[in-house]
Amino acid sequence: MKQVILSLITGLLPVPEAAGEGFYRLLTGSYTGNIAATGIHAYTVDCVAGKAELLSSDGETVNPSYLSLSPDGRFLYAVSEHGAGSAVRAYAFDRAAGRLMPLNAVKTGGADPCYLSVTEKHVITADYSGGAISVFGRKTDGSLTDTLQVIHHTGKSVHPERQKTPHVHQTIFTPDGAFLAVNDLGTDRVTIYRYCPETADRSLTPVDSLTPKRGGGPRHLAFHPCPEQIIAAQRSPDFIPAYIACVLHELDGTVSTLAIDATGRLKLLHETSIVRRSDVQTGAADIRFSPDGRFLYASNRGTANDITCFAVESDGRLTLVQQITSAGVTPRNFALTPDGKYLFVANQQTDNIVVFARNAETGQLTSTGQEIRTKQPVCLLFF
C-alpha cells in the first residue's frame, strides 16, 4: 500500500540541528503560472517515520523554478522565470525556522532565467530565452545589485525548433570556484569561463568551448566529487585533467563525459545515453553524482518519466545499472540527501515529490512509497 507523506504542520517552530537518521530539511521551488504565489516551501522530512512538516511558504515570486543558497547558508536566491519581467530575488534565510524574509528583486539581463549559482561576491543566472548570462553583485546584507555583466551568446544548431537561437541552461562552478561551466542548449556548446571575483564588471572571461554532440542540447552538467582515479587514467603528455564532468543533453538523452584541465581547456572523453527504449520521447532534465562519485543519476521527462543509474568506471566510462520509473510525470529536478541514503524526485505534472531509498553499494533505487504533495515542484534543495 502506498504510504503518503503528508504536510502535517505549518509554522515557524525551530528545527533541531540533529534529529536522527532519515531526517532532512528541504526547500522546494515550483511553477506558479503568471502570478506571484506560494512557490517556495521549506519542509522537514522524516523518512523513517514517513512524514513531512511544512515550515513556511513564500508568496513573493512568480515561477521560482530554481533556488540556490549562499555559501554560508544565510541567504537564498531564486530565479523568477517570467518572460520580459524575469528577475532574480534575494531572501534572508532563517535556517532554524526554515523561514524566508524577502530582501529585493532585480531584473535579469535576459528572459526566463532557469538556473543560478552563488559565490561570496556574486549571483550568476542562466537566462534561457534570452540566451544570456547575468552577473549580479551581492551586498553585505544579502541583497543584490543591478547586473554588473551580461554576456549574450550567439549562434544556433541543427534542431529546427529548439535550436534556432541560443538557450543558456546552466551556469555551474568547478568545485574550486576557479571556472564557470555554461551549457547552451540552443547552440550545443559547453563554454568554460574564467571567474575573477575581484573584477567589478568583467568577472567572467571565456576560455574554451566545445560541442559534445550536435543536436543533443546540453542542459545540465555535474562535476565528479572525487575524480582523482579518473584523472590518473586520462592523463596524457598534452592534456592533464583537473576536473571531470558529465553533461546531460535534453534533446536526445546523450550523456557526455568531459575533462577540463587547469587552464580551462575542454576534452570529450566518453559518450553514452539514458535512452534505452525506442518507444519513448526524450526530455532529459537533471544529472547528479552520488556523494562518493561511484554512481551517476539522470532524469528523463517526455514519455519516459524515469531515473537512470550508471556505475562510474575507473576511466570515467558509464555502465548502466538501473532504470526506474519516477512514480510521476515530468521528473525535472531531483536531489540526493547529503548522506546519500535517499533520492527525492520532483514530478512537475503530477504535483508530487517522490522518495526513493538508495543502496550505497549497488547504486540501485527502491521506492519507499512516500511522497510530498505540492503544486508543480521543479527544484529541490536540501539545507
GROMACS .gro file of C-alpha atoms in nm:
model
  383
    1MET     CA    1   0.000   0.000   0.000
    2LYS     CA    2   0.129   0.344  -0.091
    3GLN     CA    3   0.232   0.548   0.210
    4VAL     CA    4   0.185   0.922   0.158
    5ILE     CA    5   0.396   1.179   0.339
    6LEU     CA    6   0.153   1.449   0.442
    7SER     CA    7   0.231   1.811   0.527
    8LEU     CA    8   0.122   1.793   0.888
    9ILE     CA    9   0.228   2.119   1.048
   10THR     CA   10   0.265   2.470   0.916
   11GLY     CA   11   0.452   2.716   1.130
   12LEU     CA   12   0.777   2.879   1.225
   13LEU     CA   13   0.894   2.649   1.501
   14PRO     CA   14   1.270   2.599   1.545
   15VAL     CA   15   1.404   2.279   1.394
   16PRO     CA   16   1.662   2.080   1.592
   17GLU     CA   17   2.003   2.062   1.426
   18ALA     CA   18   2.026   1.685   1.470
   19ALA     CA   19   1.702   1.490   1.470
   20GLY     CA   20   1.820   1.138   1.393
   21GLU     CA   21   1.867   0.916   1.093
   22GLY     CA   22   1.644   0.984   0.793
   23PHE     CA   23   1.567   1.342   0.898
   24TYR     CA   24   1.625   1.618   0.640
   25ARG     CA   25   1.545   1.981   0.567
   26LEU     CA   26   1.419   2.056   0.217
   27LEU     CA   27   1.349   2.368   0.014
   28THR     CA   28   1.134   2.339  -0.297
   29GLY     CA   29   1.079   2.572  -0.591
   30SER     CA   30   0.787   2.545  -0.831
   31TYR     CA   31   0.595   2.696  -1.119
   32THR     CA   32   0.314   2.932  -1.018
   33GLY     CA   33   0.176   3.045  -1.353
   34ASN     CA   34   0.195   3.418  -1.426
   35ILE     CA   35   0.122   3.535  -1.073
   36ALA     CA   36   0.321   3.563  -0.752
   37ALA     CA   37   0.217   3.266  -0.539
   38THR     CA   38   0.345   3.036  -0.268
   39GLY     CA   39   0.606   2.883  -0.494
   40ILE     CA   40   0.887   2.828  -0.241
   41HIS     CA   41   0.833   2.590   0.051
   42ALA     CA   42   1.052   2.478   0.340
   43TYR     CA   43   0.994   2.132   0.489
   44THR     CA   44   1.138   1.896   0.740
   45VAL     CA   45   1.114   1.536   0.619
   46ASP     CA   46   1.142   1.227   0.837
   47CYS     CA   47   1.189   0.929   0.605
   48VAL     CA   48   1.191   0.681   0.894
   49ALA     CA   49   0.860   0.799   1.038
   50GLY     CA   50   0.719   0.872   0.693
   51LYS     CA   51   0.606   1.230   0.741
   52ALA     CA   52   0.686   1.586   0.640
   53GLU     CA   53   0.622   1.916   0.814
   54LEU     CA   54   0.573   2.236   0.620
   55LEU     CA   55   0.771   2.507   0.800
   56SER     CA   56   0.697   2.804   0.578
   57SER     CA   57   0.594   2.920   0.231
   58ASP     CA   58   0.674   3.230   0.029
   59GLY     CA   59   0.430   3.409  -0.197
   60GLU     CA   60   0.657   3.681  -0.336
   61THR     CA   61   0.789   3.521  -0.655
   62VAL     CA   62   0.648   3.425  -0.995
   63ASN     CA   63   0.779   3.084  -1.108
   64PRO     CA   64   1.071   3.033  -0.867
   65SER     CA   65   1.193   2.740  -1.076
   66TYR     CA   66   1.549   2.727  -0.941
   67LEU     CA   67   1.694   2.801  -0.597
   68SER     CA   68   2.044   2.833  -0.456
   69LEU     CA   69   2.183   2.914  -0.111
   70SER     CA   70   2.476   3.140  -0.034
   71PRO     CA   71   2.796   2.960   0.075
   72ASP     CA   72   2.724   3.039   0.442
   73GLY     CA   73   2.359   2.934   0.414
   74ARG     CA   74   2.229   3.269   0.540
   75PHE     CA   75   2.068   3.381   0.213
   76LEU     CA   76   1.856   3.219  -0.056
   77TYR     CA   77   1.835   3.329  -0.418
   78ALA     CA   78   1.555   3.232  -0.655
   79VAL     CA   79   1.501   3.291  -1.023
   80SER     CA   80   1.167   3.433  -1.134
   81GLU     CA   81   1.107   3.279  -1.477
   82HIS     CA   82   0.862   3.530  -1.623
   83GLY     CA   83   0.944   3.640  -1.978
   84ALA     CA   84   1.024   4.010  -2.008
   85GLY     CA   85   0.955   4.052  -1.636
   86SER     CA   86   1.213   3.792  -1.534
   87ALA     CA   87   1.418   3.862  -1.225
   88VAL     CA   88   1.627   3.708  -0.951
   89ARG     CA   89   1.508   3.751  -0.593
   90ALA     CA   90   1.713   3.761  -0.273
   91TYR     CA   91   1.595   3.639   0.068
   92ALA     CA   92   1.743   3.630   0.414
   93PHE     CA   93   1.710   3.273   0.535
   94ASP     CA   94   1.649   3.167   0.894
   95ARG     CA   95   1.767   2.807   0.874
   96ALA     CA   96   1.650   2.708   1.221
   97ALA     CA   97   1.292   2.811   1.148
   98GLY     CA   98   1.305   2.745   0.773
   99ARG     CA   99   1.176   3.098   0.717
  100LEU     CA  100   1.241   3.331   0.421
  101MET     CA  101   1.245   3.710   0.451
  102PRO     CA  102   1.238   3.897   0.115
  103LEU     CA  103   1.523   4.143   0.054
  104ASN     CA  104   1.497   4.263  -0.306
  105ALA     CA  105   1.446   4.156  -0.666
  106VAL     CA  106   1.646   4.264  -0.972
  107LYS     CA  107   1.568   4.213  -1.342
  108THR     CA  108   1.793   3.973  -1.530
  109GLY     CA  109   1.977   4.063  -1.850
  110GLY     CA  110   1.780   3.804  -2.048
  111ALA     CA  111   1.437   3.645  -2.031
  112ASP     CA  112   1.341   3.332  -1.838
  113PRO     CA  113   1.631   3.253  -1.604
  114CYS     CA  114   1.631   2.881  -1.523
  115TYR     CA  115   1.946   2.828  -1.313
  116LEU     CA  116   2.168   3.030  -1.081
  117SER     CA  117   2.492   2.986  -0.889
  118VAL     CA  118   2.605   3.184  -0.586
  119THR     CA  119   2.951   3.283  -0.462
  120GLU     CA  120   3.054   3.509  -0.177
  121LYS     CA  121   3.052   3.806  -0.414
  122HIS     CA  122   2.812   3.724  -0.698
  123VAL     CA  123   2.494   3.558  -0.818
  124ILE     CA  124   2.508   3.433  -1.177
  125THR     CA  125   2.199   3.329  -1.374
  126ALA     CA  126   2.142   3.127  -1.691
  127ASP     CA  127   1.880   3.317  -1.892
  128TYR     CA  128   1.719   3.057  -2.117
  129SER     CA  129   1.501   3.255  -2.359
  130GLY     CA  130   1.741   3.548  -2.359
  131GLY     CA  131   2.040   3.326  -2.438
  132ALA     CA  132   2.243   3.517  -2.181
  133ILE     CA  133   2.444   3.501  -1.860
  134SER     CA  134   2.367   3.769  -1.597
  135VAL     CA  135   2.610   3.856  -1.317
  136PHE     CA  136   2.486   4.037  -1.004
  137GLY     CA  137   2.682   4.162  -0.707
  138ARG     CA  138   2.592   4.053  -0.353
  139LYS     CA  139   2.573   4.326  -0.088
  140THR     CA  140   2.671   4.266   0.274
  141ASP     CA  141   2.304   4.234   0.376
  142GLY     CA  142   2.249   3.965   0.110
  143SER     CA  143   2.055   4.186  -0.130
  144LEU     CA  144   2.154   4.216  -0.496
  145THR     CA  145   2.297   4.493  -0.710
  146ASP     CA  146   2.179   4.556  -1.063
  147THR     CA  147   2.350   4.349  -1.330
  148LEU     CA  148   2.726   4.402  -1.337
  149GLN     CA  149   2.788   4.197  -1.650
  150VAL     CA  150   2.562   4.044  -1.915
  151ILE     CA  151   2.703   3.804  -2.174
  152HIS     CA  152   2.480   3.728  -2.473
  153HIS     CA  153   2.553   3.408  -2.661
  154THR     CA  154   2.515   3.392  -3.040
  155GLY     CA  155   2.456   3.117  -3.292
  156LYS     CA  156   2.227   2.820  -3.343
  157SER     CA  157   2.239   2.447  -3.410
  158VAL     CA  158   2.062   2.177  -3.609
  159HIS     CA  159   1.727   2.117  -3.434
  160PRO     CA  160   1.465   2.303  -3.644
  161GLU     CA  161   1.254   2.418  -3.348
  162ARG     CA  162   1.460   2.413  -3.028
  163GLN     CA  163   1.793   2.540  -3.160
  164LYS     CA  164   1.713   2.847  -3.371
  165THR     CA  165   1.874   3.076  -3.111
  166PRO     CA  166   2.094   3.040  -2.801
  167HIS     CA  167   1.933   2.900  -2.485
  168VAL     CA  168   2.164   2.918  -2.185
  169HIS     CA  169   2.050   2.647  -1.945
  170GLN     CA  170   2.308   2.623  -1.667
  171THR     CA  171   2.585   2.823  -1.501
  172ILE     CA  172   2.780   2.594  -1.267
  173PHE     CA  173   3.117   2.644  -1.098
  174THR     CA  174   3.403   2.399  -1.090
  175PRO     CA  175   3.446   2.255  -0.739
  176ASP     CA  176   3.724   2.503  -0.655
  177GLY     CA  177   3.532   2.801  -0.796
  178ALA     CA  178   3.803   2.894  -1.048
  179PHE     CA  179   3.587   2.845  -1.359
  180LEU     CA  180   3.222   2.862  -1.460
  181ALA     CA  181   3.083   2.598  -1.698
  182VAL     CA  182   2.791   2.719  -1.910
  183ASN     CA  183   2.562   2.487  -2.107
  184ASP     CA  184   2.382   2.634  -2.408
  185LEU     CA  185   2.103   2.407  -2.532
  186GLY     CA  186   2.039   2.624  -2.837
  187THR     CA  187   2.393   2.620  -2.976
  188ASP     CA  188   2.508   2.280  -2.845
  189ARG     CA  189   2.805   2.447  -2.679
  190VAL     CA  190   2.963   2.395  -2.338
  191THR     CA  191   3.174   2.701  -2.261
  192ILE     CA  192   3.425   2.749  -1.981
  193TYR     CA  193   3.464   3.098  -1.834
  194ARG     CA  194   3.740   3.203  -1.600
  195TYR     CA  195   3.596   3.358  -1.285
  196CYS     CA  196   3.769   3.667  -1.144
  197PRO     CA  197   3.562   3.775  -0.843
  198GLU     CA  198   3.762   4.091  -0.775
  199THR     CA  199   3.687   4.240  -1.118
  200ALA     CA  200   3.386   4.466  -1.088
  201ASP     CA  201   3.223   4.448  -1.432
  202ARG     CA  202   3.410   4.167  -1.610
  203SER     CA  203   3.424   3.881  -1.364
  204LEU     CA  204   3.372   3.624  -1.642
  205THR     CA  205   3.601   3.580  -1.942
  206PRO     CA  206   3.567   3.293  -2.193
  207VAL     CA  207   3.846   3.035  -2.206
  208ASP     CA  208   3.733   2.741  -2.418
  209SER     CA  209   3.421   2.598  -2.581
  210LEU     CA  210   3.322   2.253  -2.706
  211THR     CA  211   3.031   2.090  -2.889
  212PRO     CA  212   2.998   1.743  -2.734
  213LYS     CA  213   2.707   1.635  -2.957
  214ARG     CA  214   2.533   1.824  -3.240
  215GLY     CA  215   2.159   1.829  -3.187
  216GLY     CA  216   2.194   1.698  -2.832
  217GLY     CA  217   2.108   2.017  -2.647
  218PRO     CA  218   2.335   2.029  -2.339
  219ARG     CA  219   2.114   2.107  -2.039
  220HIS     CA  220   2.275   2.016  -1.705
  221LEU     CA  221   2.630   1.927  -1.605
  222ALA     CA  222   2.758   1.766  -1.286
  223PHE     CA  223   3.117   1.762  -1.160
  224HIS     CA  224   3.260   1.439  -1.024
  225PRO     CA  225   3.315   1.491  -0.648
  226CYS     CA  226   3.637   1.284  -0.623
  227PRO     CA  227   3.784   1.239  -0.972
  228GLU     CA  228   4.145   1.150  -0.886
  229GLN     CA  229   4.131   0.796  -1.024
  230ILE     CA  230   3.969   0.907  -1.350
  231ILE     CA  231   4.220   1.193  -1.383
  232ALA     CA  232   4.506   0.946  -1.345
  233ALA     CA  233   4.357   0.723  -1.616
  234GLN     CA  234   4.308   1.014  -1.858
  235ARG     CA  235   4.643   1.189  -1.820
  236SER     CA  236   4.842   1.235  -2.139
  237PRO     CA  237   5.153   1.436  -2.232
  238ASP     CA  238   4.941   1.714  -2.385
  239PHE     CA  239   4.637   1.712  -2.152
  240ILE     CA  240   4.623   1.670  -1.776
  241PRO     CA  241   4.265   1.687  -1.642
  242ALA     CA  242   4.187   1.887  -1.333
  243TYR     CA  243   3.809   1.823  -1.329
  244ILE     CA  244   3.579   1.551  -1.464
  245ALA     CA  245   3.217   1.630  -1.551
  246CYS     CA  246   2.918   1.464  -1.714
  247VAL     CA  247   2.678   1.662  -1.935
  248LEU     CA  248   2.318   1.553  -1.994
  249HIS     CA  249   2.168   1.654  -2.330
  250GLU     CA  250   1.797   1.735  -2.318
  251LEU     CA  251   1.700   1.671  -2.678
  252ASP     CA  252   1.840   1.321  -2.733
  253GLY     CA  253   1.938   1.193  -2.387
  254THR     CA  254   2.312   1.172  -2.455
  255VAL     CA  255   2.547   1.177  -2.155
  256SER     CA  256   2.890   1.319  -2.242
  257THR     CA  257   3.186   1.276  -2.008
  258LEU     CA  258   3.424   1.571  -2.026
  259ALA     CA  259   3.765   1.655  -1.883
  260ILE     CA  260   3.874   2.011  -1.805
  261ASP     CA  261   4.235   2.099  -1.738
  262ALA     CA  262   4.378   2.359  -1.501
  263THR     CA  263   4.368   2.628  -1.770
  264GLY     CA  264   4.001   2.566  -1.857
  265ARG     CA  265   4.055   2.363  -2.175
  266LEU     CA  266   3.787   2.104  -2.255
  267LYS     CA  267   3.819   1.749  -2.385
  268LEU     CA  268   3.548   1.495  -2.470
  269LEU     CA  269   3.621   1.155  -2.315
  270HIS     CA  270   3.319   0.924  -2.345
  271GLU     CA  271   2.956   0.915  -2.454
  272THR     CA  272   2.651   0.708  -2.364
  273SER     CA  273   2.274   0.764  -2.338
  274ILE     CA  274   1.987   0.743  -2.092
  275VAL     CA  275   1.755   0.637  -2.377
  276ARG     CA  276   1.722   0.259  -2.356
  277ARG     CA  277   1.383   0.213  -2.525
  278SER     CA  278   1.271   0.306  -2.875
  279ASP     CA  279   0.911   0.376  -2.775
  280VAL     CA  280   0.970   0.689  -2.562
  281GLN     CA  281   1.000   1.059  -2.629
  282THR     CA  282   1.304   1.215  -2.465
  283GLY     CA  283   1.318   1.522  -2.243
  284ALA     CA  284   1.630   1.470  -2.035
  285ALA     CA  285   1.648   1.703  -1.737
  286ASP     CA  286   1.881   1.667  -1.439
  287ILE     CA  287   2.205   1.484  -1.357
  288ARG     CA  288   2.380   1.413  -1.024
  289PHE     CA  289   2.670   1.209  -0.888
  290SER     CA  290   2.636   1.014  -0.566
  291PRO     CA  291   2.838   1.173  -0.282
  292ASP     CA  292   3.115   0.915  -0.323
  293GLY     CA  293   3.126   0.954  -0.703
  294ARG     CA  294   3.068   0.583  -0.769
  295PHE     CA  295   2.728   0.633  -0.935
  296LEU     CA  296   2.561   0.884  -1.166
  297TYR     CA  297   2.186   0.950  -1.187
  298ALA     CA  298   1.984   1.125  -1.459
  299SER     CA  299   1.616   1.208  -1.508
  300ASN     CA  300   1.416   1.184  -1.830
  301ARG     CA  301   1.081   1.351  -1.890
  302GLY     CA  302   0.898   1.327  -2.225
  303THR     CA  303   0.708   0.999  -2.217
  304ALA     CA  304   0.987   0.813  -2.036
  305ASN     CA  305   0.938   0.955  -1.683
  306ASP     CA  306   1.227   0.762  -1.536
  307ILE     CA  307   1.553   0.784  -1.345
  308THR     CA  308   1.864   0.613  -1.485
  309CYS     CA  309   2.155   0.498  -1.270
  310PHE     CA  310   2.506   0.439  -1.406
  311ALA     CA  311   2.812   0.299  -1.234
  312VAL     CA  312   3.117   0.521  -1.290
  313GLU     CA  313   3.418   0.315  -1.400
  314SER     CA  314   3.779   0.397  -1.313
  315ASP     CA  315   3.840   0.561  -1.653
  316GLY     CA  316   3.517   0.762  -1.635
  317ARG     CA  317   3.307   0.535  -1.856
  318LEU     CA  318   2.947   0.479  -1.752
  319THR     CA  319   2.783   0.137  -1.717
  320LEU     CA  320   2.406   0.106  -1.691
  321VAL     CA  321   2.289  -0.020  -1.352
  322GLN     CA  322   1.915   0.055  -1.340
  323GLN     CA  323   1.631   0.246  -1.499
  324ILE     CA  324   1.329   0.301  -1.273
  325THR     CA  325   1.002   0.491  -1.304
  326SER     CA  326   0.994   0.831  -1.135
  327ALA     CA  327   0.647   0.742  -0.997
  328GLY     CA  328   0.505   1.054  -1.159
  329VAL     CA  329   0.505   1.265  -1.474
  330THR     CA  330   0.779   1.508  -1.580
  331PRO     CA  331   1.064   1.436  -1.335
  332ARG     CA  332   1.253   1.761  -1.369
  333ASN     CA  333   1.494   1.822  -1.082
  334PHE     CA  334   1.595   1.560  -0.827
  335ALA     CA  335   1.829   1.565  -0.529
  336LEU     CA  336   2.027   1.317  -0.321
  337THR     CA  337   2.017   1.362   0.054
  338PRO     CA  338   2.353   1.479   0.194
  339ASP     CA  339   2.422   1.133   0.336
  340GLY     CA  340   2.333   0.969   0.004
  341LYS     CA  341   2.071   0.738   0.157
  342TYR     CA  342   1.770   0.876  -0.031
  343LEU     CA  343   1.690   1.034  -0.365
  344PHE     CA  344   1.397   1.278  -0.392
  345VAL     CA  345   1.238   1.338  -0.735
  346ALA     CA  346   1.023   1.639  -0.826
  347ASN     CA  347   0.749   1.530  -1.069
  348GLN     CA  348   0.617   1.856  -1.209
  349GLN     CA  349   0.297   1.746  -1.383
  350THR     CA  350   0.170   1.510  -1.112
  351ASP     CA  351   0.237   1.752  -0.825
  352ASN     CA  352   0.442   1.509  -0.619
  353ILE     CA  353   0.790   1.473  -0.476
  354VAL     CA  354   0.870   1.102  -0.454
  355VAL     CA  355   1.120   0.950  -0.211
  356PHE     CA  356   1.345   0.660  -0.314
  357ALA     CA  357   1.582   0.470  -0.087
  358ARG     CA  358   1.932   0.426  -0.232
  359ASN     CA  359   2.164   0.129  -0.192
  360ALA     CA  360   2.512   0.278  -0.146
  361GLU     CA  361   2.686  -0.041  -0.262
  362THR     CA  362   2.486  -0.114  -0.578
  363GLY     CA  363   2.355   0.236  -0.655
  364GLN     CA  364   2.007   0.099  -0.711
  365LEU     CA  365   1.694   0.287  -0.609
  366THR     CA  366   1.389   0.139  -0.436
  367SER     CA  367   1.058   0.317  -0.391
  368THR     CA  368   0.970   0.392  -0.030
  369GLY     CA  369   0.607   0.461  -0.121
  370GLN     CA  370   0.648   0.804   0.037
  371GLU     CA  371   0.572   1.134  -0.132
  372ILE     CA  372   0.509   1.502  -0.063
  373ARG     CA  373   0.212   1.653  -0.243
  374THR     CA  374   0.286   2.003  -0.368
  375LYS     CA  375   0.190   2.205  -0.675
  376GLN     CA  376   0.426   2.175  -0.978
  377PRO     CA  377   0.756   2.111  -0.797
  378VAL     CA  378   1.062   2.166  -1.017
  379CYS     CA  379   1.354   2.235  -0.782
  380LEU     CA  380   1.476   2.055  -0.469
  381LEU     CA  381   1.744   2.186  -0.235
  382PHE     CA  382   1.849   2.033   0.098
  383PHE     CA  383   1.965   2.276   0.367
   0.00000   0.00000   0.00000
